[in-house]
Amino acid sequence: MLTAGGAMILEVVKVLADGDETGCSLAAGVDPTDGSYWNTSLSISGQITASRLCLSLWAPAPPWWQVAAWPLLLLVVAALLFAALPRWRTRRSRVLPLDAVDPDGELLALFTESCRATGVAPVPRVVVDPAAASVSAVVFGRTGRPVVCLHGGLLAVRHRDPQRVRAVLLHELAHIANRDVTLTYLTVALWRVFLTLVLLPYVLCLGYVGYGVVANGGVPQLNRAVALAVVVVVLLYLARSDALRSREVYADLAAVRWGADPHGWTVTAAPPPSAVRRALDAFLELWRTHPRWGLRQGALVDPAPLFRTAVLPLFLIGTVPVLAVQQVLRQIAPYRVNFTNNLMTVLVVVPGALVTGVIVVALWRAVVYAVLTGTRVPCGAWAGAWLGAGMSAGLVLSGWGAGWAWQPQRPAVLLVPVAAGAAFGWWTTQCAHLWTRTSRGRTPRPALTLCLAAGCLAMTSWLTWWMLAGATALNRDDPSAKAVAQGVLGWLPSAAPTGDLTRVPGLATVLPQLSNIADTPMGSLAVVVLWAVPLLAWASGAAGRAPRWLPERMPRPDGPVAPLLGVLLPGLAGGVLAGLAVVGVQAWIHTGQPVPDARGGLYALRYAGALVLALCLPAGLAAAVASTADRRYRLVGALIAAETATLLGFAAVTLLVSVDGCVTPLDVLADGCAWRPAWSRPLFPFTFVLNNALILSGLVAVVVALGAVAVTAVRRGRRPDAPSVRPGVETGGAGARGRRARRLAVFLLCAVAVAGTAADGARWRYRLGFTVDEVASQRNLVNFWGLPDPPVPQATRLRQIRAWYRLGGKDLIGMALSYDSRLNAAIRDARAADDDWDALDRRLRPVCAQWGKAAWFETGWFRVPADPRLRADWHAVTTKADDGSRRCAQALTAHDIKGLRSALLGLQAARRCAESVNAGIDGVLRAGGYRGTTRPPAKGVAAVCDRPA
């Protein structure tokens, strides 16, 4: 609500400021009718210096305190409203004190007795609303100072139906005991303040904009910004309603637990007569703040639905990270904030923790309830898939990585968050189930806290990768093989020819994705933590003894947990196999070892890719074996084995690379023997191999576990259910000394793995930093991807060229021509005064230096959009000006008269190219019905740009 409010108010401020943000987008070459994300993003990001200059001149950001103060204002006003609501609702003109209608104190005694029975102390204040005819009551205020308001209809039936009166009182006291009062009315206050201070100004702003469009003869359109605002408001309302509905049901359960008659406040309702009516009732239920009587009574009969993971809250919470982060970025983008990996991590921490807390707690509650009641433990994948579906919906609504088109360029990208969410939900339920079986404490809360911490780290890493690179990289065309090859040579320098790289099949498709994985600094740490949590659970408890937190005499319906060796031994064997595979890779790569200067490029890349395969393939075999040890924990068993194998194999990689050159048949990058740590060795991408090996091994474990579940499902249809634990696996516990040694060994293994990946992630984060070289980043982006130049409609072409000229091109053309005028004046004055060389130097050098400023025209301002000829002429202005200015200074220093004449001719050629651009834009503007350029266009040879075709 706070992020949405800040973003919506920022739009209002921008409209009131009457800036020309659209003009800057047009000048950058953005086509408003092009819905693709990549063309728009690359047109702006590839010219970020010019874009920020344009916005600072024509659409300046409001003072930072306006943006920062608005969410704070919402909170302050909501707090004031929260404090004022009880006073308003208990005003004398509306309610009466209880003793005014209960002179004998009978009702007060009943209320006091109910407070004593429920443990609510001190006794809340009680008032009566005689005008309310409903047989009900309400509690408001805050948890520390609640006020119970009895309706007049309730007092009317107190003698006729005392059970109902008692049930209503216990229900309201349950709200107080459950601490619902503050939560409920703070939610109400925030919602009302949002409607008044955010939504109302936003709607008025939209009306003002729409009126301007109509006044100019246009037709208002429902653009994405408006649709997004509507959806955000709907999501906020649905989330608010769902939270309030759930608190009512929990209050009912508490009241019944305290002795209230379950039929005391319920109303019998006939079931809907048709499926259509039932569907309509279910839809309308989403918008109610109080659940229907039928649902409330059903929850009293069977509370199991309260412990199931409702998909609507998960879907709604899934939209939060994408929408909230995008709205925050919209607020801070005008203030020249560097959009870096570390910044994205900071932004996703809070929404990531919120999402993780909701789904992990919900799934743990469902698992613990199933264990306590002996019912089937939920899978969690369905709930996680709905969480991921919410993230996909947030992507569609916000256009993040997809552009303003409602359908992404590659619609299959929407399935990625769904699959990731399903895997996360599956992991969470299996960890919860495992910990409930092996936890040795009196409560599972420490294990829940551990799962929450691991889930938060994993969710933060996932959101960082998805929102920074994943959504965009999976939704765009592949870069050219030549561009990727150039990037590889910049990363792994080599004297070998580039053509060797461009011929690698699939390089442009696979390598950018692997690079994005490697550039997620805490990705390997997140995978290691997801591996360590179930491994610690498996090692912590004895297989044959029930946890102390379970009620006594409670049977174990699904049997004991398989021993740790059932999943750890395949991992250890896989690690040995991975080590042997790494040795084989070293020997194979050594056979093609080139000279030292050519050991980067394709050679180093082939080496890194072979190492990743050598680690992942044995991990997959280990996962396949471990997934059969205990079919209840296939995913975490496969993950433990796969990551154990990968970590042991990577330890072999680290050792062999660190001593590379000491064993001749295994030499790859070095020739001499010396200890060179693998993480600092040139030409070896340590983090690239580490991150990709761990993350891809985790994905392999998920796929293997899914395959094992599918095979089991097929076999189950042909034969009776197989036992949970694989036959031949002993389930008896080891001795106390053996268990302590096992736990110590597992703890040390986990500690080393976590410390190592955390150190590498921290080192990588430090290298990334929070700032970037804007010009260098822009140059690298353009060199790698180029700038888009899609065909545009003629009307759009006119708007783009006009915006480029009007907002800055006109001044730059004038500057170039003014430099030429000063140069001509200096030459005339030198001829008239018959200057010696020193005097000529003093006259010409400042003017030549001024011409040198024109070399930055294409960096400081946009390239000419939508017209290749004009763009080439403008590029010629900058290149000729840069070359002529440099050669002019060199000639003056060397007293080279011929070089000076050549340089001055080059500067005059730059002037003719500027005249060509001015004449070309004049023609475009006049053809479109505008007045033309401010400067009259030159004619004939003076407006001909001499440049290569």
Short mmCIF file of C-alpha atoms in Angstrom, two decimals, residues 463-869:
data_model
loop_
_atom_site.label_atom_id
_atom_site.label_comp_id
_atom_site.label_asym_id
_atom_site.label_seq_id
_atom_site.Cartn_x
_atom_site.Cartn_y
_atom_site.Cartn_z
CA LEU A 463 13.93 -12.40 -6.91
CA THR A 464 17.28 -10.68 -7.53
CA TRP A 465 18.02 -12.96 -10.47
CA TRP A 466 14.47 -12.95 -11.83
CA MET A 467 13.91 -9.20 -11.72
CA LEU A 468 17.42 -8.12 -12.66
CA ALA A 469 18.13 -10.55 -15.48
CA GLY A 470 15.90 -13.61 -15.68
CA ALA A 471 12.62 -12.07 -16.80
CA THR A 472 14.37 -9.98 -19.44
CA ALA A 473 16.90 -12.56 -20.64
CA LEU A 474 14.26 -15.25 -21.14
CA ASN A 475 11.93 -12.87 -22.94
CA ARG A 476 14.18 -11.47 -25.66
CA ASP A 477 15.98 -12.61 -28.77
CA ASP A 478 19.46 -14.04 -28.41
CA PRO A 479 22.41 -11.71 -29.00
CA SER A 480 24.63 -12.29 -32.01
CA ALA A 481 27.35 -14.91 -31.74
CA LYS A 482 29.91 -12.26 -32.66
CA ALA A 483 28.83 -10.02 -29.76
CA VAL A 484 28.98 -12.94 -27.33
CA ALA A 485 32.41 -13.89 -28.64
CA GLN A 486 33.67 -10.35 -28.06
CA GLY A 487 32.26 -10.47 -24.54
CA VAL A 488 34.04 -13.75 -23.85
CA LEU A 489 37.37 -12.30 -25.05
CA GLY A 490 36.87 -9.32 -22.79
CA TRP A 491 36.23 -11.72 -19.90
CA LEU A 492 38.83 -14.38 -20.79
CA PRO A 493 41.46 -12.61 -22.97
CA SER A 494 43.15 -14.71 -25.63
CA ALA A 495 45.32 -14.30 -28.70
CA ALA A 496 43.29 -16.99 -30.48
CA PRO A 497 41.03 -15.77 -33.31
CA THR A 498 37.47 -14.74 -32.43
CA GLY A 499 36.06 -16.90 -35.20
CA ASP A 500 36.68 -20.00 -33.12
CA LEU A 501 34.09 -18.77 -30.62
CA THR A 502 31.46 -17.75 -33.13
CA ARG A 503 31.35 -21.29 -34.49
CA VAL A 504 30.41 -22.85 -31.12
CA PRO A 505 26.80 -24.10 -31.51
CA GLY A 506 24.33 -22.58 -29.04
CA LEU A 507 26.86 -20.14 -27.61
CA ALA A 508 24.59 -17.10 -27.98
CA THR A 509 21.69 -18.95 -26.34
CA VAL A 510 23.32 -20.77 -23.43
CA LEU A 511 26.21 -18.57 -22.32
CA PRO A 512 24.15 -15.41 -21.54
CA GLN A 513 21.86 -17.48 -19.30
CA LEU A 514 24.79 -19.10 -17.50
CA SER A 515 26.41 -15.69 -17.10
CA ASN A 516 23.24 -14.34 -15.50
CA ILE A 517 23.29 -17.24 -13.03
CA ALA A 518 26.94 -16.60 -12.23
CA ASP A 519 26.25 -12.89 -11.70
CA THR A 520 23.80 -13.63 -8.86
CA PRO A 521 26.32 -13.38 -6.02
CA MET A 522 24.41 -15.21 -3.29
CA GLY A 523 22.93 -17.86 -5.60
CA SER A 524 25.40 -20.55 -4.57
CA LEU A 525 24.94 -19.68 -0.89
CA ALA A 526 21.16 -19.96 -1.25
CA VAL A 527 21.44 -23.44 -2.79
CA VAL A 528 23.87 -24.58 -0.10
CA VAL A 529 21.50 -23.37 2.63
CA LEU A 530 18.58 -25.18 0.98
CA TRP A 531 20.79 -28.28 1.06
CA ALA A 532 22.00 -27.81 4.63
CA VAL A 533 18.59 -27.38 6.30
CA PRO A 534 17.19 -30.85 5.40
CA LEU A 535 20.62 -32.42 5.89
CA LEU A 536 20.76 -31.09 9.46
CA ALA A 537 17.21 -32.32 10.03
CA TRP A 538 18.08 -35.80 8.79
CA ALA A 539 21.16 -35.91 11.01
CA SER A 540 19.61 -34.40 14.14
CA GLY A 541 17.07 -37.00 15.23
CA ALA A 542 17.07 -40.72 15.92
CA ALA A 543 15.11 -42.70 13.37
CA GLY A 544 13.28 -44.87 15.87
CA ARG A 545 12.24 -42.34 18.54
CA ALA A 546 9.31 -39.92 18.46
CA PRO A 547 10.06 -36.20 18.90
CA ARG A 548 9.35 -34.78 22.35
CA TRP A 549 6.99 -32.11 21.05
CA LEU A 550 4.48 -34.72 19.80
CA PRO A 551 1.71 -35.70 22.25
CA GLU A 552 2.37 -38.88 24.18
CA ARG A 553 0.90 -42.15 22.93
CA MET A 554 0.48 -40.66 19.50
CA PRO A 555 1.20 -43.32 16.85
CA ARG A 556 3.39 -42.69 13.83
CA PRO A 557 1.07 -43.39 10.91
CA ASP A 558 3.74 -43.27 8.21
CA GLY A 559 6.64 -45.03 9.92
CA PRO A 560 10.13 -43.89 10.87
CA VAL A 561 12.51 -41.83 8.76
CA ALA A 562 15.16 -43.60 6.72
CA PRO A 563 18.69 -43.30 8.11
CA LEU A 564 20.95 -40.52 6.96
CA LEU A 565 23.32 -42.87 5.13
CA GLY A 566 20.51 -43.70 2.71
CA VAL A 567 20.85 -40.22 1.17
CA LEU A 568 24.38 -39.29 2.19
CA LEU A 569 26.19 -42.34 0.82
CA PRO A 570 24.97 -41.71 -2.77
CA GLY A 571 26.21 -38.14 -2.41
CA LEU A 572 29.62 -39.27 -1.17
CA ALA A 573 29.89 -41.80 -3.99
CA GLY A 574 28.79 -39.13 -6.46
CA GLY A 575 31.47 -36.81 -5.07
CA VAL A 576 34.15 -39.44 -5.70
CA LEU A 577 32.79 -39.93 -9.22
CA ALA A 578 32.76 -36.16 -9.78
CA GLY A 579 36.38 -35.93 -8.62
CA LEU A 580 37.38 -38.61 -11.10
CA ALA A 581 35.43 -36.81 -13.82
CA VAL A 582 37.28 -33.58 -13.02
CA VAL A 583 40.61 -35.37 -13.34
CA GLY A 584 39.43 -36.70 -16.70
CA VAL A 585 38.48 -33.22 -17.84
CA GLN A 586 41.90 -31.90 -16.86
CA ALA A 587 43.63 -34.64 -18.84
CA TRP A 588 41.37 -34.13 -21.87
CA ILE A 589 41.79 -30.35 -21.94
CA HIS A 590 45.56 -30.75 -21.54
CA THR A 591 45.76 -32.62 -24.84
CA GLY A 592 44.76 -29.42 -26.68
CA GLN A 593 46.74 -26.98 -24.53
CA PRO A 594 47.80 -23.98 -26.68
CA VAL A 595 50.56 -21.47 -26.10
CA PRO A 596 50.15 -19.34 -22.94
CA ASP A 597 48.78 -16.27 -24.79
CA ALA A 598 45.95 -18.32 -26.31
CA ARG A 599 44.69 -20.03 -23.13
CA GLY A 600 41.75 -17.69 -22.70
CA GLY A 601 38.79 -17.39 -25.04
CA LEU A 602 37.37 -20.64 -26.36
CA TYR A 603 39.99 -22.77 -24.58
CA ALA A 604 39.19 -21.41 -21.09
CA LEU A 605 35.45 -21.39 -21.82
CA ARG A 606 35.54 -25.04 -22.95
CA TYR A 607 37.41 -25.89 -19.76
CA ALA A 608 34.82 -24.16 -17.54
CA GLY A 609 31.90 -25.75 -19.36
CA ALA A 610 33.42 -29.22 -19.14
CA LEU A 611 33.96 -28.79 -15.40
CA VAL A 612 30.31 -27.81 -14.89
CA LEU A 613 29.19 -30.93 -16.77
CA ALA A 614 31.66 -33.10 -14.85
CA LEU A 615 30.07 -31.88 -11.60
CA CYS A 616 26.41 -32.00 -12.61
CA LEU A 617 26.25 -35.44 -14.23
CA PRO A 618 27.47 -37.41 -11.17
CA ALA A 619 25.18 -35.22 -9.06
CA GLY A 620 22.22 -36.37 -11.14
CA LEU A 621 23.17 -40.03 -10.65
CA ALA A 622 23.52 -39.51 -6.90
CA ALA A 623 20.13 -37.78 -6.78
CA ALA A 624 18.50 -40.66 -8.66
CA VAL A 625 19.76 -43.19 -6.12
CA ALA A 626 18.99 -41.06 -3.05
CA SER A 627 15.44 -40.28 -4.17
CA THR A 628 14.53 -43.94 -3.57
CA ALA A 629 15.72 -44.02 0.06
CA ASP A 630 12.49 -42.56 1.47
CA ARG A 631 9.65 -41.77 -0.91
CA ARG A 632 8.16 -39.19 1.48
CA TYR A 633 11.25 -37.00 1.11
CA ARG A 634 12.26 -37.56 -2.49
CA LEU A 635 13.07 -33.92 -3.21
CA VAL A 636 15.21 -33.19 -0.16
CA GLY A 637 16.87 -36.61 -0.41
CA ALA A 638 17.79 -36.00 -4.04
CA LEU A 639 18.94 -32.45 -3.18
CA ILE A 640 21.16 -33.66 -0.32
CA ALA A 641 22.85 -36.26 -2.51
CA ALA A 642 23.23 -33.99 -5.56
CA GLU A 643 24.70 -31.03 -3.69
CA THR A 644 26.96 -33.25 -1.59
CA ALA A 645 28.39 -34.73 -4.78
CA THR A 646 28.77 -31.29 -6.36
CA LEU A 647 30.48 -29.77 -3.33
CA LEU A 648 32.95 -32.63 -3.03
CA GLY A 649 33.63 -32.49 -6.77
CA PHE A 650 34.14 -28.72 -6.61
CA ALA A 651 36.60 -29.22 -3.76
CA ALA A 652 38.59 -31.39 -6.19
CA VAL A 653 38.30 -28.64 -8.82
CA THR A 654 39.60 -26.03 -6.38
CA LEU A 655 42.56 -28.20 -5.41
CA LEU A 656 43.54 -29.14 -8.97
CA VAL A 657 43.25 -25.57 -10.27
CA SER A 658 45.21 -24.21 -7.33
CA VAL A 659 48.14 -26.58 -8.06
CA ASP A 660 47.76 -26.40 -11.84
CA GLY A 661 51.17 -26.82 -13.41
CA CYS A 662 52.47 -29.25 -10.80
CA VAL A 663 51.16 -32.43 -12.49
CA THR A 664 52.17 -32.28 -16.14
CA PRO A 665 49.47 -34.59 -17.60
CA LEU A 666 46.84 -32.46 -15.87
CA ASP A 667 48.22 -29.00 -16.69
CA VAL A 668 45.57 -26.71 -18.19
CA LEU A 669 46.25 -23.02 -17.55
CA ALA A 670 49.82 -22.94 -16.19
CA ASP A 671 53.18 -24.53 -16.92
CA GLY A 672 55.16 -23.93 -13.71
CA CYS A 673 54.36 -25.48 -10.35
CA ALA A 674 53.20 -23.03 -7.69
CA TRP A 675 50.28 -22.60 -5.32
CA ARG A 676 47.85 -20.19 -6.93
CA PRO A 677 44.40 -20.13 -5.26
CA ALA A 678 41.70 -21.07 -7.72
CA TRP A 679 39.53 -18.07 -6.80
CA SER A 680 42.28 -15.64 -7.83
CA ARG A 681 43.84 -17.50 -10.76
CA PRO A 682 43.69 -15.60 -14.06
CA LEU A 683 41.58 -17.13 -16.85
CA PHE A 684 39.73 -19.44 -14.44
CA PRO A 685 36.12 -18.28 -13.81
CA PHE A 686 35.84 -19.56 -10.25
CA THR A 687 32.45 -18.01 -9.42
CA PHE A 688 31.05 -18.97 -12.83
CA VAL A 689 31.81 -22.65 -12.26
CA LEU A 690 30.74 -22.60 -8.59
CA ASN A 691 27.38 -20.89 -9.08
CA ASN A 692 26.41 -22.80 -12.20
CA ALA A 693 27.47 -26.19 -10.84
CA LEU A 694 25.53 -25.78 -7.58
CA ILE A 695 22.41 -24.24 -9.12
CA LEU A 696 22.23 -26.62 -12.08
CA SER A 697 22.78 -29.59 -9.77
CA GLY A 698 19.85 -28.35 -7.69
CA LEU A 699 17.68 -28.15 -10.82
CA VAL A 700 18.78 -31.67 -11.77
CA ALA A 701 17.75 -32.88 -8.30
CA VAL A 702 14.28 -31.36 -8.74
CA VAL A 703 13.87 -33.01 -12.15
CA VAL A 704 15.08 -36.36 -10.81
CA ALA A 705 12.69 -36.17 -7.85
CA LEU A 706 9.80 -35.36 -10.20
CA GLY A 707 10.75 -38.34 -12.34
CA ALA A 708 10.84 -40.60 -9.29
CA VAL A 709 7.38 -39.40 -8.23
CA ALA A 710 6.04 -40.03 -11.74
CA VAL A 711 7.51 -43.56 -11.85
CA THR A 712 6.04 -44.30 -8.42
CA ALA A 713 2.63 -43.07 -9.54
CA VAL A 714 2.71 -45.36 -12.57
CA ARG A 715 3.77 -48.36 -10.52
CA ARG A 716 1.18 -47.65 -7.86
CA GLY A 717 -1.52 -48.22 -10.41
CA ARG A 718 -0.16 -51.71 -11.10
CA ARG A 719 0.76 -52.99 -7.63
CA PRO A 720 -0.04 -52.31 -3.95
CA ASP A 721 1.60 -49.36 -2.20
CA ALA A 722 5.30 -49.87 -1.54
CA PRO A 723 6.79 -49.09 1.86
CA SER A 724 8.01 -45.53 2.42
CA VAL A 725 11.57 -46.62 3.17
CA ARG A 726 13.49 -48.50 0.49
CA PRO A 727 13.74 -52.24 1.25
CA GLY A 728 17.13 -53.19 2.61
CA VAL A 729 17.63 -49.83 4.33
CA GLU A 730 17.99 -50.26 8.08
CA THR A 731 15.86 -47.89 10.14
CA GLY A 732 17.26 -48.67 13.55
CA GLY A 733 19.08 -45.93 15.38
CA ALA A 734 22.79 -45.93 16.05
CA GLY A 735 24.37 -45.59 19.45
CA ALA A 736 24.52 -42.25 21.23
CA ARG A 737 28.21 -41.83 20.46
CA GLY A 738 27.62 -42.63 16.78
CA ARG A 739 24.77 -40.13 16.59
CA ARG A 740 26.90 -37.38 18.13
CA ALA A 741 29.75 -38.10 15.73
CA ARG A 742 27.32 -38.09 12.80
CA ARG A 743 25.80 -34.78 13.82
CA LEU A 744 29.23 -33.22 14.34
CA ALA A 745 30.46 -34.37 10.94
CA VAL A 746 27.34 -33.09 9.19
CA PHE A 747 27.50 -29.79 11.04
CA LEU A 748 31.16 -29.27 10.06
CA LEU A 749 30.39 -30.14 6.42
CA CYS A 750 27.52 -27.66 6.36
CA ALA A 751 29.56 -24.97 8.11
CA VAL A 752 32.44 -25.27 5.64
CA ALA A 753 30.09 -25.19 2.64
CA VAL A 754 28.12 -22.22 3.94
CA ALA A 755 31.25 -20.29 4.90
CA GLY A 756 32.92 -20.92 1.55
CA THR A 757 29.96 -19.90 -0.60
CA ALA A 758 29.21 -16.93 1.65
CA ALA A 759 32.79 -15.70 1.32
CA ASP A 760 32.70 -16.00 -2.46
CA GLY A 761 29.31 -14.26 -2.59
CA ALA A 762 30.51 -11.43 -0.37
CA ARG A 763 33.64 -11.02 -2.51
CA TRP A 764 31.52 -10.85 -5.64
CA ARG A 765 29.10 -8.38 -4.07
CA TYR A 766 31.99 -6.13 -3.10
CA ARG A 767 33.22 -6.17 -6.70
CA LEU A 768 29.76 -5.26 -8.00
CA GLY A 769 29.32 -2.33 -5.62
CA PHE A 770 26.42 0.14 -5.65
CA THR A 771 27.73 2.42 -8.40
CA VAL A 772 28.65 1.91 -12.03
CA ASP A 773 30.55 3.91 -14.63
CA GLU A 774 27.57 5.20 -16.58
CA VAL A 775 29.43 5.96 -19.81
CA ALA A 776 31.36 2.67 -19.80
CA SER A 777 28.20 0.71 -19.01
CA GLN A 778 26.36 2.42 -21.84
CA ARG A 779 29.23 1.72 -24.25
CA ASN A 780 29.41 -1.96 -23.27
CA LEU A 781 25.66 -2.37 -23.64
CA VAL A 782 25.67 -0.84 -27.12
CA ASN A 783 28.70 -2.85 -28.20
CA PHE A 784 27.06 -6.09 -27.04
CA TRP A 785 23.48 -5.55 -28.19
CA GLY A 786 23.53 -2.55 -30.47
CA LEU A 787 20.67 -0.08 -30.44
CA PRO A 788 17.31 -1.18 -31.84
CA ASP A 789 16.14 0.35 -35.08
CA PRO A 790 12.76 -1.23 -35.82
CA PRO A 791 10.57 0.20 -38.60
CA VAL A 792 8.12 2.77 -37.25
CA PRO A 793 4.98 4.36 -38.71
CA GLN A 794 5.47 7.62 -40.56
CA ALA A 795 3.61 9.58 -37.89
CA THR A 796 5.84 8.13 -35.16
CA ARG A 797 8.95 8.92 -37.23
CA LEU A 798 7.85 12.55 -37.45
CA ARG A 799 7.23 12.74 -33.69
CA GLN A 800 10.60 11.17 -32.87
CA ILE A 801 12.64 13.45 -35.15
CA ARG A 802 10.75 16.52 -34.00
CA ALA A 803 11.31 15.60 -30.32
CA TRP A 804 15.02 14.99 -30.94
CA TYR A 805 15.39 18.38 -32.62
CA ARG A 806 13.14 20.37 -30.30
CA LEU A 807 14.51 19.09 -26.97
CA GLY A 808 18.22 19.28 -27.70
CA GLY A 809 19.27 18.62 -31.29
CA LYS A 810 18.55 22.19 -32.31
CA ASP A 811 21.01 23.54 -29.74
CA LEU A 812 23.70 21.01 -30.65
CA ILE A 813 23.45 21.81 -34.37
CA GLY A 814 23.70 25.48 -33.44
CA MET A 815 26.78 24.81 -31.31
CA ALA A 816 28.51 22.93 -34.13
CA LEU A 817 27.82 25.74 -36.58
CA SER A 818 28.94 28.34 -34.04
CA TYR A 819 32.25 26.49 -33.68
CA ASP A 820 32.67 26.73 -37.45
CA SER A 821 31.88 30.45 -37.41
CA ARG A 822 34.49 31.04 -34.70
CA LEU A 823 37.03 28.96 -36.61
CA ASN A 824 36.43 30.93 -39.82
CA ALA A 825 36.68 34.21 -37.91
CA ALA A 826 39.96 33.09 -36.31
CA ILE A 827 41.38 32.11 -39.72
CA ARG A 828 40.36 35.47 -41.24
CA ASP A 829 41.87 37.39 -38.34
CA ALA A 830 45.11 35.39 -38.62
CA ARG A 831 45.38 36.13 -42.32
CA ALA A 832 44.64 39.82 -41.81
CA ALA A 833 47.22 40.15 -39.03
CA ASP A 834 49.79 37.98 -40.81
CA ASP A 835 50.37 36.11 -37.54
CA ASP A 836 53.51 34.20 -36.78
CA TRP A 837 53.14 30.59 -35.66
CA ASP A 838 52.81 31.36 -31.95
CA ALA A 839 50.06 33.90 -32.59
CA LEU A 840 48.33 31.44 -34.94
CA ASP A 841 48.53 28.83 -32.20
CA ARG A 842 46.92 31.20 -29.70
CA ARG A 843 44.06 31.96 -32.15
CA LEU A 844 43.30 28.44 -33.40
CA ARG A 845 43.97 26.14 -30.47
CA PRO A 846 40.97 27.31 -28.36
CA VAL A 847 38.65 27.01 -31.36
CA CYS A 848 39.94 23.52 -32.21
CA ALA A 849 39.42 22.54 -28.56
CA GLN A 850 35.82 23.77 -28.80
CA TRP A 851 35.28 21.56 -31.83
CA GLY A 852 36.51 18.67 -29.69
CA LYS A 853 33.42 19.06 -27.51
CA ALA A 854 31.31 17.98 -30.48
CA ALA A 855 32.82 14.51 -30.14
CA TRP A 856 30.51 14.03 -27.13
CA PHE A 857 27.34 15.03 -28.94
CA GLU A 858 26.34 11.39 -29.48
CA THR A 859 27.15 10.45 -25.90
CA GLY A 860 25.56 13.44 -24.21
CA TRP A 861 22.54 13.43 -26.52
CA PHE A 862 20.56 10.82 -28.41
CA ARG A 863 21.44 9.58 -31.85
CA VAL A 864 19.01 10.80 -34.51
CA PRO A 865 16.03 8.40 -34.42
CA ALA A 866 14.06 6.78 -37.24
CA ASP A 867 16.20 8.07 -40.14
CA PRO A 868 19.39 6.14 -41.04
CA ARG A 869 20.72 8.89 -43.34
#
